[in-house]
PDB file of C-alpha atoms in Angstrom:
ATOM      1  CA  MET A   1       7.381  42.116 -25.160  1.00  0.00           C
ATOM      2  CA  ASP A   2       4.074  39.630 -24.962  1.00  0.00           C
ATOM      3  CA  ASP A   3       5.457  38.793 -21.265  1.00  0.00           C
ATOM      4  CA  ALA A   4       6.184  42.159 -20.802  1.00  0.00           C
ATOM      5  CA  VAL A   5       2.125  43.349 -21.169  1.00  0.00           C
ATOM      6  CA  ARG A   6       1.517  40.303 -19.284  1.00  0.00           C
ATOM      7  CA  LEU A   7       3.810  40.838 -16.400  1.00  0.00           C
ATOM      8  CA  GLY A   8       2.640  44.681 -16.480  1.00  0.00           C
ATOM      9  CA  TRP A   9       5.427  46.415 -17.348  1.00  0.00           C
ATOM     10  CA  ARG A  10       4.392  47.830 -20.295  1.00  0.00           C
ATOM     11  CA  VAL A  11       0.652  48.485 -21.671  1.00  0.00           C
ATOM     12  CA  ASP A  12       1.540  47.254 -25.641  1.00  0.00           C
ATOM     13  CA  ASN A  13       3.837  45.385 -27.850  1.00  0.00           C
ATOM     14  CA  PRO A  14       5.514  47.812 -30.056  1.00  0.00           C
ATOM     15  CA  VAL A  15       7.309  45.082 -32.045  1.00  0.00           C
ATOM     16  CA  ARG A  16       4.039  43.001 -32.810  1.00  0.00           C
ATOM     17  CA  PHE A  17       3.833  44.496 -36.344  1.00  0.00           C
ATOM     18  CA  THR A  18       6.992  44.270 -37.459  1.00  0.00           C
ATOM     19  CA  GLU A  19       8.298  42.103 -40.315  1.00  0.00           C
ATOM     20  CA  LYS A  20      10.340  39.187 -39.709  1.00  0.00           C
ATOM     21  CA  PHE A  21      13.667  38.686 -40.810  1.00  0.00           C
ATOM     22  CA  ASP A  22      14.101  36.207 -43.698  1.00  0.00           C
ATOM     23  CA  ALA A  23      15.510  32.546 -42.706  1.00  0.00           C
ATOM     24  CA  GLY A  24      18.094  32.794 -45.430  1.00  0.00           C
ATOM     25  CA  LYS A  25      20.005  29.516 -46.332  1.00  0.00           C
ATOM     26  CA  GLY A  26      21.822  28.970 -43.567  1.00  0.00           C
ATOM     27  CA  PHE A  27      24.837  26.300 -43.954  1.00  0.00           C
ATOM     28  CA  HIS A  28      25.905  25.359 -47.112  1.00  0.00           C
ATOM     29  CA  ASP A  29      24.563  22.019 -48.144  1.00  0.00           C
ATOM     30  CA  TRP A  30      27.780  19.978 -49.224  1.00  0.00           C
ATOM     31  CA  THR A  31      27.035  18.451 -52.895  1.00  0.00           C
ATOM     32  CA  ASP A  32      27.740  14.452 -53.718  1.00  0.00           C
ATOM     33  CA  SER A  33      31.100  15.814 -55.840  1.00  0.00           C
ATOM     34  CA  GLU A  34      32.383  18.116 -53.096  1.00  0.00           C
ATOM     35  CA  ILE A  35      32.156  14.994 -50.782  1.00  0.00           C
ATOM     36  CA  ASP A  36      33.788  13.128 -53.483  1.00  0.00           C
ATOM     37  CA  GLN A  37      36.379  16.200 -53.636  1.00  0.00           C
ATOM     38  CA  PHE A  38      37.184  16.351 -49.848  1.00  0.00           C
ATOM     39  CA  ARG A  39      37.494  12.657 -50.093  1.00  0.00           C
ATOM     40  CA  ALA A  40      40.195  12.740 -52.957  1.00  0.00           C
ATOM     41  CA  THR A  41      41.922  15.290 -51.371  1.00  0.00           C
ATOM     42  CA  HIS A  42      42.024  13.519 -47.505  1.00  0.00           C
ATOM     43  CA  PRO A  43      42.569   9.946 -48.130  1.00  0.00           C
ATOM     44  CA  LEU A  44      42.106   7.301 -45.930  1.00  0.00           C
ATOM     45  CA  GLY A  45      44.306   6.966 -42.701  1.00  0.00           C
ATOM     46  CA  THR A  46      44.017  10.780 -42.467  1.00  0.00           C
ATOM     47  CA  MET A  47      42.063  12.885 -39.539  1.00  0.00           C
ATOM     48  CA  ALA A  48      40.614  14.803 -42.219  1.00  0.00           C
ATOM     49  CA  ARG A  49      38.814  12.204 -43.870  1.00  0.00           C
ATOM     50  CA  LEU A  50      37.754  10.105 -40.640  1.00  0.00           C
ATOM     51  CA  THR A  51      35.830  13.332 -39.089  1.00  0.00           C
ATOM     52  CA  LEU A  52      33.917  13.582 -42.721  1.00  0.00           C
ATOM     53  CA  GLU A  53      32.667  10.073 -42.797  1.00  0.00           C
ATOM     54  CA  LEU A  54      31.407  10.349 -38.921  1.00  0.00           C
ATOM     55  CA  ALA A  55      29.608  13.964 -39.421  1.00  0.00           C
ATOM     56  CA  LEU A  56      28.195  12.426 -42.555  1.00  0.00           C
ATOM     57  CA  ASN A  57      27.358   9.161 -41.222  1.00  0.00           C
ATOM     58  CA  THR A  58      25.575  10.206 -37.923  1.00  0.00           C
ATOM     59  CA  ALA A  59      24.310  13.941 -38.837  1.00  0.00           C
ATOM     60  CA  ALA A  60      26.026  15.332 -36.217  1.00  0.00           C
ATOM     61  CA  ARG A  61      27.034  18.557 -35.050  1.00  0.00           C
ATOM     62  CA  ARG A  62      30.593  19.539 -34.459  1.00  0.00           C
ATOM     63  CA  CYS A  63      29.998  19.664 -30.784  1.00  0.00           C
ATOM     64  CA  ASN A  64      28.876  15.783 -30.809  1.00  0.00           C
ATOM     65  CA  VAL A  65      31.296  14.840 -33.747  1.00  0.00           C
ATOM     66  CA  ASN A  66      34.118  15.872 -31.289  1.00  0.00           C
ATOM     67  CA  LYS A  67      32.642  13.992 -28.434  1.00  0.00           C
ATOM     68  CA  ILE A  68      32.351  10.393 -30.181  1.00  0.00           C
ATOM     69  CA  GLU A  69      33.877   7.628 -28.491  1.00  0.00           C
ATOM     70  CA  ARG A  70      34.913   4.348 -29.461  1.00  0.00           C
ATOM     71  CA  ASP A  71      32.764   2.769 -26.561  1.00  0.00           C
ATOM     72  CA  HIS A  72      29.909   4.346 -28.970  1.00  0.00           C
ATOM     73  CA  VAL A  73      30.539   2.144 -31.785  1.00  0.00           C
ATOM     74  CA  VAL A  74      28.142  -0.930 -30.565  1.00  0.00           C
ATOM     75  CA  GLY A  75      27.232  -3.645 -32.818  1.00  0.00           C
ATOM     76  CA  GLY A  76      28.081  -1.932 -36.150  1.00  0.00           C
ATOM     77  CA  ARG A  77      26.088   1.197 -35.137  1.00  0.00           C
ATOM     78  CA  ILE A  78      27.234   4.375 -33.450  1.00  0.00           C
ATOM     79  CA  VAL A  79      25.220   6.246 -31.049  1.00  0.00           C
ATOM     80  CA  VAL A  80      24.984  10.029 -30.635  1.00  0.00           C
ATOM     81  CA  ASP A  81      23.551  12.182 -27.744  1.00  0.00           C
ATOM     82  CA  HIS A  82      22.607  15.050 -30.079  1.00  0.00           C
ATOM     83  CA  ALA A  83      22.888  18.648 -28.849  1.00  0.00           C
ATOM     84  CA  LYS A  84      20.045  20.725 -28.762  1.00  0.00           C
ATOM     85  CA  GLY A  85      17.173  18.390 -27.148  1.00  0.00           C
ATOM     86  CA  ASN A  86      19.710  15.540 -26.514  1.00  0.00           C
ATOM     87  CA  ASN A  87      17.992  13.442 -28.620  1.00  0.00           C
ATOM     88  CA  ARG A  88      19.695   9.809 -28.540  1.00  0.00           C
ATOM     89  CA  THR A  89      20.147   7.972 -32.410  1.00  0.00           C
ATOM     90  CA  SER A  90      21.096   4.671 -33.146  1.00  0.00           C
ATOM     91  CA  VAL A  91      22.135   4.463 -36.616  1.00  0.00           C
ATOM     92  CA  PRO A  92      24.245   1.591 -38.604  1.00  0.00           C
ATOM     93  CA  MET A  93      27.972   2.260 -39.616  1.00  0.00           C
ATOM     94  CA  LEU A  94      28.620   2.933 -43.351  1.00  0.00           C
ATOM     95  CA  ALA A  95      30.959   1.061 -45.175  1.00  0.00           C
ATOM     96  CA  THR A  96      32.740   4.670 -45.766  1.00  0.00           C
ATOM     97  CA  THR A  97      32.993   5.092 -41.623  1.00  0.00           C
ATOM     98  CA  ARG A  98      34.492   1.555 -41.144  1.00  0.00           C
ATOM     99  CA  ALA A  99      37.142   2.280 -43.396  1.00  0.00           C
ATOM    100  CA  ALA A 100      38.023   5.649 -42.278  1.00  0.00           C
ATOM    101  CA  ILE A 101      38.213   3.977 -38.764  1.00  0.00           C
ATOM    102  CA  ASP A 102      40.157   0.914 -39.690  1.00  0.00           C
ATOM    103  CA  ALA A 103      42.673   3.180 -41.462  1.00  0.00           C
ATOM    104  CA  LEU A 104      44.050   4.796 -38.633  1.00  0.00           C
ATOM    105  CA  PRO A 105      46.338   2.827 -36.431  1.00  0.00           C
ATOM    106  CA  ALA A 106      44.794   1.353 -33.440  1.00  0.00           C
ATOM    107  CA  GLN A 107      45.216   3.165 -30.058  1.00  0.00           C
ATOM    108  CA  PRO A 108      43.996   3.518 -26.313  1.00  0.00           C
ATOM    109  CA  ILE A 109      42.584   6.292 -26.711  1.00  0.00           C
ATOM    110  CA  ARG A 110      39.075   7.087 -25.637  1.00  0.00           C
ATOM    111  CA  PHE A 111      38.176   9.387 -28.283  1.00  0.00           C
ATOM    112  CA  LEU A 112      38.091   8.427 -32.470  1.00  0.00           C
ATOM    113  CA  VAL A 113      38.194  11.778 -33.437  1.00  0.00           C
ATOM    114  CA  THR A 114      41.725  13.922 -31.969  1.00  0.00           C
ATOM    115  CA  THR A 115      44.526  16.293 -32.526  1.00  0.00           C
ATOM    116  CA  GLN A 116      47.913  15.534 -33.336  1.00  0.00           C
ATOM    117  CA  PHE A 117      48.470  15.115 -29.394  1.00  0.00           C
ATOM    118  CA  GLY A 118      45.789  12.460 -28.791  1.00  0.00           C
ATOM    119  CA  LYS A 119      43.489  14.955 -27.460  1.00  0.00           C
ATOM    120  CA  PRO A 120      39.838  15.519 -28.350  1.00  0.00           C
ATOM    121  CA  PHE A 121      38.981  18.755 -29.910  1.00  0.00           C
ATOM    122  CA  SER A 122      36.988  21.355 -28.016  1.00  0.00           C
ATOM    123  CA  ASP A 123      34.036  22.534 -29.744  1.00  0.00           C
ATOM    124  CA  ALA A 124      35.196  25.523 -31.459  1.00  0.00           C
ATOM    125  CA  GLY A 125      38.850  23.787 -32.466  1.00  0.00           C
ATOM    126  CA  MET A 126      36.799  21.326 -34.496  1.00  0.00           C
ATOM    127  CA  GLY A 127      35.282  23.523 -35.986  1.00  0.00           C
ATOM    128  CA  ASN A 128      38.317  25.587 -37.173  1.00  0.00           C
ATOM    129  CA  ARG A 129      39.970  22.471 -38.057  1.00  0.00           C
ATOM    130  CA  MET A 130      37.690  21.459 -40.228  1.00  0.00           C
ATOM    131  CA  ARG A 131      38.032  24.501 -41.740  1.00  0.00           C
ATOM    132  CA  LYS A 132      41.473  24.239 -42.716  1.00  0.00           C
ATOM    133  CA  TRP A 133      40.381  21.017 -43.992  1.00  0.00           C
ATOM    134  CA  CYS A 134      37.815  22.220 -46.208  1.00  0.00           C
ATOM    135  CA  ASP A 135      40.211  24.886 -47.642  1.00  0.00           C
ATOM    136  CA  ALA A 136      42.556  22.534 -48.247  1.00  0.00           C
ATOM    137  CA  ALA A 137      40.172  20.840 -50.532  1.00  0.00           C
ATOM    138  CA  ALA A 138      39.409  24.246 -52.149  1.00  0.00           C
ATOM    139  CA  LEU A 139      36.030  23.949 -50.606  1.00  0.00           C
ATOM    140  CA  PRO A 140      36.046  27.460 -48.694  1.00  0.00           C
ATOM    141  CA  HIS A 141      32.060  27.453 -48.887  1.00  0.00           C
ATOM    142  CA  CYS A 142      31.884  24.045 -46.972  1.00  0.00           C
ATOM    143  CA  SER A 143      31.553  23.534 -42.998  1.00  0.00           C
ATOM    144  CA  LEU A 144      30.873  20.772 -40.530  1.00  0.00           C
ATOM    145  CA  HIS A 145      27.664  21.545 -40.185  1.00  0.00           C
ATOM    146  CA  GLY A 146      26.867  21.357 -43.464  1.00  0.00           C
ATOM    147  CA  LEU A 147      27.457  17.455 -43.710  1.00  0.00           C
ATOM    148  CA  ARG A 148      24.394  17.689 -41.246  1.00  0.00           C
ATOM    149  CA  LYS A 149      22.437  18.902 -44.250  1.00  0.00           C
ATOM    150  CA  ALA A 150      23.921  16.854 -47.089  1.00  0.00           C
ATOM    151  CA  MET A 151      23.268  13.437 -44.862  1.00  0.00           C
ATOM    152  CA  ALA A 152      19.342  14.969 -44.732  1.00  0.00           C
ATOM    153  CA  ARG A 153      19.381  15.549 -48.223  1.00  0.00           C
ATOM    154  CA  GLN A 154      20.875  12.150 -49.231  1.00  0.00           C
ATOM    155  CA  LEU A 155      18.278  10.478 -46.744  1.00  0.00           C
ATOM    156  CA  ALA A 156      15.212  12.315 -48.784  1.00  0.00           C
ATOM    157  CA  GLU A 157      16.854  11.357 -52.091  1.00  0.00           C
ATOM    158  CA  SER A 158      16.801   7.745 -51.106  1.00  0.00           C
ATOM    159  CA  GLY A 159      13.307   7.696 -50.067  1.00  0.00           C
ATOM    160  CA  ALA A 160      13.594   7.791 -46.499  1.00  0.00           C
ATOM    161  CA  THR A 161      10.230   9.253 -44.649  1.00  0.00           C
ATOM    162  CA  ASP A 162      10.523  12.232 -42.503  1.00  0.00           C
ATOM    163  CA  ALA A 163       9.970   9.773 -39.589  1.00  0.00           C
ATOM    164  CA  GLU A 164      13.210   7.976 -40.664  1.00  0.00           C
ATOM    165  CA  GLY A 165      15.259  10.845 -41.444  1.00  0.00           C
ATOM    166  CA  MET A 166      14.823  12.099 -38.086  1.00  0.00           C
ATOM    167  CA  ALA A 167      15.906   8.667 -36.663  1.00  0.00           C
ATOM    168  CA  VAL A 168      19.031   9.246 -38.185  1.00  0.00           C
ATOM    169  CA  THR A 169      19.622  13.106 -37.544  1.00  0.00           C
ATOM    170  CA  GLY A 170      18.092  13.256 -34.112  1.00  0.00           C
ATOM    171  CA  HIS A 171      15.353  16.526 -34.889  1.00  0.00           C
ATOM    172  CA  LYS A 172      12.102  16.059 -33.004  1.00  0.00           C
ATOM    173  CA  LYS A 173      10.255  18.065 -35.245  1.00  0.00           C
ATOM    174  CA  ALA A 174       9.241  17.157 -38.380  1.00  0.00           C
ATOM    175  CA  ALA A 175       9.518  20.708 -39.548  1.00  0.00           C
ATOM    176  CA  THR A 176      13.067  21.105 -38.434  1.00  0.00           C
ATOM    177  CA  PHE A 177      13.804  17.952 -40.753  1.00  0.00           C
ATOM    178  CA  ALA A 178      11.918  19.446 -43.786  1.00  0.00           C
ATOM    179  CA  TYR A 179      13.993  22.514 -43.401  1.00  0.00           C
ATOM    180  CA  TYR A 180      17.300  20.776 -44.199  1.00  0.00           C
ATOM    181  CA  ARG A 181      15.710  18.454 -46.432  1.00  0.00           C
ATOM    182  CA  LYS A 182      14.729  21.073 -48.958  1.00  0.00           C
ATOM    183  CA  ALA A 183      17.693  21.200 -50.775  1.00  0.00           C
ATOM    184  CA  ALA A 184      17.029  17.331 -52.285  1.00  0.00           C
ATOM    185  CA  ASN A 185      17.616  17.008 -56.021  1.00  0.00           C
ATOM    186  CA  GLN A 186      14.264  17.491 -57.291  1.00  0.00           C
ATOM    187  CA  THR A 187      15.375  16.135 -60.404  1.00  0.00           C
ATOM    188  CA  ALA A 188      16.222  12.826 -59.004  1.00  0.00           C
ATOM    189  CA  LEU A 189      12.893  12.934 -56.527  1.00  0.00           C
ATOM    190  CA  ALA A 190      11.014  12.843 -59.964  1.00  0.00           C
ATOM    191  CA  ASP A 191      12.825  10.090 -61.587  1.00  0.00           C
ATOM    192  CA  ARG A 192      12.592   7.796 -57.949  1.00  0.00           C
ATOM    193  CA  ALA A 193       9.073   8.968 -58.201  1.00  0.00           C
ATOM    194  CA  MET A 194       8.185   8.421 -61.714  1.00  0.00           C
ATOM    195  CA  SER A 195      10.134   5.059 -61.533  1.00  0.00           C
ATOM    196  CA  ASN A 196       7.982   4.012 -58.876  1.00  0.00           C
ATOM    197  CA  LEU A 197       4.694   4.813 -60.860  1.00  0.00           C
ATOM    198  CA  GLY A 198       6.105   2.500 -63.857  1.00  0.00           C
ATOM    199  CA  ALA A 199       6.603   0.011 -61.738  1.00  0.00           C
ATOM    200  CA  ARG A 200       3.304  -0.071 -59.752  1.00  0.00           C
ATOM    201  CA  ALA A 201       1.752   0.375 -63.933  1.00  0.00           C
ATOM    202  CA  ASP A 202       3.648  -2.590 -64.779  1.00  0.00           C
ATOM    203  CA  VAL A 203       1.896  -4.806 -61.963  1.00  0.00           C
ATOM    204  CA  GLN A 204      -1.456  -3.369 -63.028  1.00  0.00           C
ATOM    205  CA  PRO A 205      -3.838  -5.889 -65.070  1.00  0.00           C
ATOM    206  CA  SER A 206      -4.766  -4.353 -68.371  1.00  0.00           C
ATOM    207  CA  LYS A 207      -7.739  -3.778 -69.463  1.00  0.00           C
ATOM    208  CA  ASP A 208      -7.917  -6.511 -72.107  1.00  0.00           C
ATOM    209  CA  SER A 209      -7.024  -9.338 -69.509  1.00  0.00           C
ATOM    210  CA  ASP A 210     -10.273  -9.141 -68.420  1.00  0.00           C
ATOM    211  CA  LYS A 211     -12.205  -9.842 -71.430  1.00  0.00           C
ATOM    212  CA  SER A 212     -13.677 -13.350 -71.914  1.00  0.00           C
ATOM    213  CA  GLY A 213     -11.873 -15.374 -73.874  1.00  0.00           C
ATOM    214  CA  ASP A 214      -8.232 -13.813 -73.538  1.00  0.00           C
TER     215      ASP A 214
END
């Protein structure tokens, strides 16, 4: 509407003073126990397990997970060209992801995540299949995108800075990554902060040590 005013189509912007809708919580952020529950339902050797491990490891969206190729795994790292800005990331492969890849039979196919017919999933098909896998694990509130949020949370809880986290998730703006990081376990963060403080106190010289004759 501001553009309409600038172009001379209107003399005022009637929506300027309307209140914004609350953003809402968006997709559910998987908890660590929910990730373990999915793994327990879908063991190594299943496409469901591989999809979860790749999505969590790369923090990629469904439109990227379904396009990860074998050639994208280079030197123990996974390279992803993220959608919405096409930010390229190169992240180390976790042991859980390597185990999921190794558990599937080696096949001369281009894509890692495929249908039962060896074809890559469409974007919508990837989301629909993950919905079925989550339902089978009694996780109807979980989705593929929620794993992206879970990785952001895990990175925050591990002590990663915003810049380090963005290097994994592919976000361009720190504010965007911070949105996903909001679900970080505040208790875990507090414990780590106090642990760091305690470690710092341990290496500080005591006042008594400065006294002569000690």
